Amino acid sequence: MYLKNLEISGFKSFAKKTILDFSRPITAVVGPNGSGKSNVAESFRFVLGEQSVKSMRGKRGEDLIWNGGDGEMPRANRASVKITFDNSRRLMNLDFDDVILERVVYRDSISEYLINGTVVRLKDIIELLAGAHIGSSGHHIISQGEADHILIANPRERKEMIEDALGLKIYQYKKRESERKLEKTKENIAQVESLRREITPHLKFLKKQVEKIEKTLELKAELKNLYRQYIKREFVYLVEMAERVSNEKRTPEDKLKSIESELGDVKNLLSSSPGLDQKREELLSIEGKLNSARGRREEIMISIGRLEGELGSLKRMAEKAERETQKSDDTPVPLSKIEELKQSIEKELSGAESLSGIENARLIFGRIRELVKNFIDTFKKTPTGNVEAYRSEIDALFGKQKGLEEELQKVKDEESGFYKEYGRIREQIESEKDKSRDAERRMFELMGLQKEAYAELSLLKDKESKIAILKDEMEREIREGAMLVGREILNYSNEDCPSLEGGAPITKEQIIAEPRNLQEERLRVIQKIKVRVEDAGMGGGDDVLKEYKEVSERETFLTNELSDLEKSSASLVNLIDDLDKKLEVLFKEGVVKINAQFESFFGLMFGGGKASIKVVEEVKTSKRKEEDGVEMDEILAFQQGEEEEEERPQSGIEIDVKLPRKNIKGLEMLSGGERALTSIALLFAISQVNPPPFIILDETDAALDEANSKKYGDMIVNLSKLSQLILITHNRETMSRAGALYGVTMGQDGVSRLLSVAFDEAVAVAK
Ligand code: ATP
């Protein structure tokens, strides 16, 4: 036995907590009308997850909660039902020996589900029950007045009930799940495909960009290589050329230097005419000195002449004095003699006017004094002793004369010195004039040489400036290159450069020996590639690469995702297919088994006759619904919820019965009791094939007469061997078969109460 007990609390008329134990295979619930028996059956539906409030005779969830009565029990805020299963044989896929399902509903109609006290989703309850053959179609809970439910139901509903009873729900559930997943997967596929479609053009665009960037990178690498070859060579070549020119320049420069220095000298020489002038001045000054020397010489000579004259007269006077030593008287002085003296003085004075200098004046004064003395001495009576005086005077004059002669000699020497000097300066002037002429000649010569040297140097300077231009060009090229391919090329001039054939680095000799046009060609190629690199433009290169990487990663991700989704879609399709096949096989097998049981139960109930169910394929469309209108009611019900799926074949179950001794075939022609018996036979047949853990039958036996009640009772006993039975009944026969009996009563307060009763009590209560 699987069902242990049921606890109802606040549910409908069960205001108080009420527990029903199901320790027997058959439990009967009896009681007067309206006491709340059916509420017990409904509490089963409720706790097993029934979603239709209507099927529990309510409009809203709130209707399921104890709503208060005339008594003391106030209305409840929640209704709860707990059902306990014995899970020691693992009826349910849970590792617990007892499984308690609970459902609580609140006044706001919100339901809560719990498994062993843990809140779960409705889905979890349904899954758990489906695995235990407790389907949701309620085929194992037959409500009051629903005994012929399976007969009234349309083929599709019947089929569902049978599927549920056969335990196929779990597969159908799995199938639906798979279909949902498939649908979701398809949606995802469509979504991913659309995402992929969205990024494809962008990816294409980026790819092109990336190809361009990669091409540019290749070009840059090539350019870098060319720069390495070009820069090293150019640098070495230019350094060498510059050195050569600088060496070549040295000779003409030296030459020019000496030419220019000589030229400077010559020019100096030529411009030294002030020297000549000075010499001329010197010449003039010497001429002046010469003249004055000459004047002085003449003067001295005159003085000497006069001195000689004086000496002569003195000598004569001395001789006279000697002769006149004895006579000493005054001699009268003739006037003429005085006149003579006067003339002599005047003459002296007039001679003195043309002379200058104090010396000359002194001389003049001296001579005048001499004249006067001589005059006096001439006329004075010379005493005898005066002879001596004359002699000493003569001696003095001699001395004077000697002095003058020495002076004369000196002046003469001076004069001849001046002459010599004059001659020398003249000579110098003459020779300088010659020199200047030579200098001029030399200057013209030097100027010619200078011109030549300049011409030679200018050629070299030309070379030098060409080298400088090449150097500028190279430097500009390196700068431009560095901006295009990176700063490392700035060092290329100092780094080794591998030779074109690879191997050892190129040497200076190789570089110098290489024909220049190769280097020019290199530069030309560099320029060409540079233009291409510049045209490609490098802006945002990294960004594009990054974006391309991201987008292509996304694309790969989406492709993988798509392939995963397609794989899972395929596997879902397979799974659905498998489930379909399994469902079909199990269903067909089930139908065969049910038919065997149905036939036998039917025969038992009716004492013969034939009954079977069969699978029918039907194709119904909404279009047909419109055409056929009201007459198609049953099919409409069958089609409910499927209108959208036109032309899709739907299978259902039809029931064929043939009563014994009666030529009645259609279900519609059966009496109420016959319908009840037929449906009970079918229900029991179904339950026999795949017995549910429990079956609840709410007054299924209501329409049976005594004879049939007995047969019904027999069948129940048989059925209870496979499933636990809870029977709500007024039928005495049925009660007699029950192992446990519960009586339900309801007092004035409207509260259902439960009590265990003995058979007799039950019979009494049931009335
Ligand atoms: P019968 O033998 O005639 O089939 P029964 O014993 O099956 O009767 P139920 O139909 O189970 O009786 O009980 C119906 C009773 O439950 C009614 O009296 C109804 O008023 C009461 N009931 C239903 N819902 C509520 C509710 N929410 N609160 C209080 N009482 C309720």
mmCIF file of C-alpha atoms and ligand atoms in Angstrom, residues 10-15 30-42 56-57 62-69 107 144 698-699 728 730 744 746 749-752 766, ligand 1:
data_model
loop_
_atom_site.group_PDB
_atom_site.id
_atom_site.type_symbol
_atom_site.label_atom_id
_atom_site.label_comp_id
_atom_site.label_asym_id
_atom_site.label_seq_id
_atom_site.Cartn_x
_atom_site.Cartn_y
_atom_site.Cartn_z
ATOM 1 C CA GLY A 10 -9.234 24.694 6.299
ATOM 2 C CA PHE A 11 -10.187 23.099 2.996
ATOM 3 C CA LYS A 12 -13.829 23.680 2.125
ATOM 4 C CA SER A 13 -16.071 22.350 4.902
ATOM 5 C CA PHE A 14 -13.143 20.810 6.761
ATOM 6 C CA ALA A 15 -12.541 23.819 8.958
ATOM 7 C CA VAL A 30 -19.825 7.436 4.211
ATOM 8 C CA GLY A 31 -22.162 10.103 5.406
ATOM 9 C CA PRO A 32 -25.333 11.993 4.713
ATOM 10 C CA ASN A 33 -25.778 14.259 1.728
ATOM 11 C CA GLY A 34 -23.897 17.487 1.995
ATOM 12 C CA SER A 35 -21.757 16.367 4.896
ATOM 13 C CA GLY A 36 -18.541 16.946 2.957
ATOM 14 C CA LYS A 37 -17.586 13.531 1.471
ATOM 15 C CA SER A 38 -16.987 14.843 -1.987
ATOM 16 C CA ASN A 39 -14.822 17.540 -0.448
ATOM 17 C CA VAL A 40 -12.543 14.671 0.615
ATOM 18 C CA ALA A 41 -12.231 13.471 -2.998
ATOM 19 C CA GLU A 42 -11.625 17.036 -4.074
ATOM 20 C CA MET A 56 -13.374 21.177 -7.525
ATOM 21 C CA ARG A 57 -16.708 22.995 -7.649
ATOM 22 C CA GLU A 62 -10.676 31.331 -2.467
ATOM 23 C CA ASP A 63 -13.765 29.114 -2.725
ATOM 24 C CA LEU A 64 -11.591 26.200 -1.594
ATOM 25 C CA ILE A 65 -10.894 27.824 1.778
ATOM 26 C CA TRP A 66 -13.187 27.331 4.764
ATOM 27 C CA ASN A 67 -15.512 30.250 4.491
ATOM 28 C CA GLY A 68 -16.974 30.193 7.967
ATOM 29 C CA GLY A 69 -20.324 28.942 9.159
ATOM 30 C CA ARG A 107 -7.223 33.961 -0.114
ATOM 31 C CA GLN A 144 -19.487 12.185 -8.189
ATOM 32 C CA ASP A 698 -17.023 9.049 -5.566
ATOM 33 C CA GLU A 699 -20.425 7.353 -5.710
ATOM 34 C CA ILE A 728 -17.281 7.436 -1.254
ATOM 35 C CA HIS A 730 -24.047 5.266 0.052
ATOM 36 C CA VAL A 744 -18.481 12.268 7.738
ATOM 37 C CA MET A 746 -21.777 18.055 9.484
ATOM 38 C CA ASP A 749 -21.863 25.007 12.356
ATOM 39 C CA GLY A 750 -21.265 23.739 8.759
ATOM 40 C CA VAL A 751 -18.026 22.038 9.784
ATOM 41 C CA SER A 752 -17.394 18.531 8.436
ATOM 42 C CA ALA A 766 -24.873 6.847 5.229
HETATM 43 P P1 ATP B 1 -23.741 14.176 -1.190
HETATM 44 O O1 ATP B 1 -23.831 12.956 -0.433
HETATM 45 O O2 ATP B 1 -25.059 14.858 -1.348
HETATM 46 O O3 ATP B 1 -22.964 14.075 -2.415
HETATM 47 P P2 ATP B 1 -21.454 15.181 0.187
HETATM 48 O O4 ATP B 1 -21.284 14.586 1.481
HETATM 49 O O5 ATP B 1 -20.585 14.749 -0.922
HETATM 50 O O6 ATP B 1 -22.959 15.232 -0.270
HETATM 51 P P3 ATP B 1 -20.152 17.677 -0.223
HETATM 52 O O7 ATP B 1 -20.619 17.986 -1.569
HETATM 53 O O8 ATP B 1 -18.788 17.067 -0.091
HETATM 54 O O9 ATP B 1 -21.200 16.738 0.430
HETATM 55 O O10 ATP B 1 -20.194 18.861 0.714
HETATM 56 C C1 ATP B 1 -20.762 19.999 0.349
HETATM 57 C C2 ATP B 1 -20.788 20.855 1.573
HETATM 58 O O11 ATP B 1 -19.549 21.522 1.784
HETATM 59 C C3 ATP B 1 -21.858 21.903 1.423
HETATM 60 O O12 ATP B 1 -22.621 21.954 2.577
HETATM 61 C C4 ATP B 1 -21.063 23.202 1.274
HETATM 62 O O13 ATP B 1 -21.727 24.281 1.866
HETATM 63 C C5 ATP B 1 -19.817 22.870 2.052
HETATM 64 N N1 ATP B 1 -18.748 23.723 1.547
HETATM 65 C C6 ATP B 1 -18.251 23.728 0.317
HETATM 66 N N2 ATP B 1 -17.305 24.665 0.218
HETATM 67 C C7 ATP B 1 -17.209 25.266 1.432
HETATM 68 C C8 ATP B 1 -16.446 26.294 1.967
HETATM 69 N N3 ATP B 1 -15.515 26.919 1.245
HETATM 70 N N4 ATP B 1 -16.619 26.675 3.272
HETATM 71 C C9 ATP B 1 -17.559 26.037 4.042
HETATM 72 N N5 ATP B 1 -18.265 25.075 3.577
HETATM 73 C C10 ATP B 1 -18.147 24.670 2.290
#
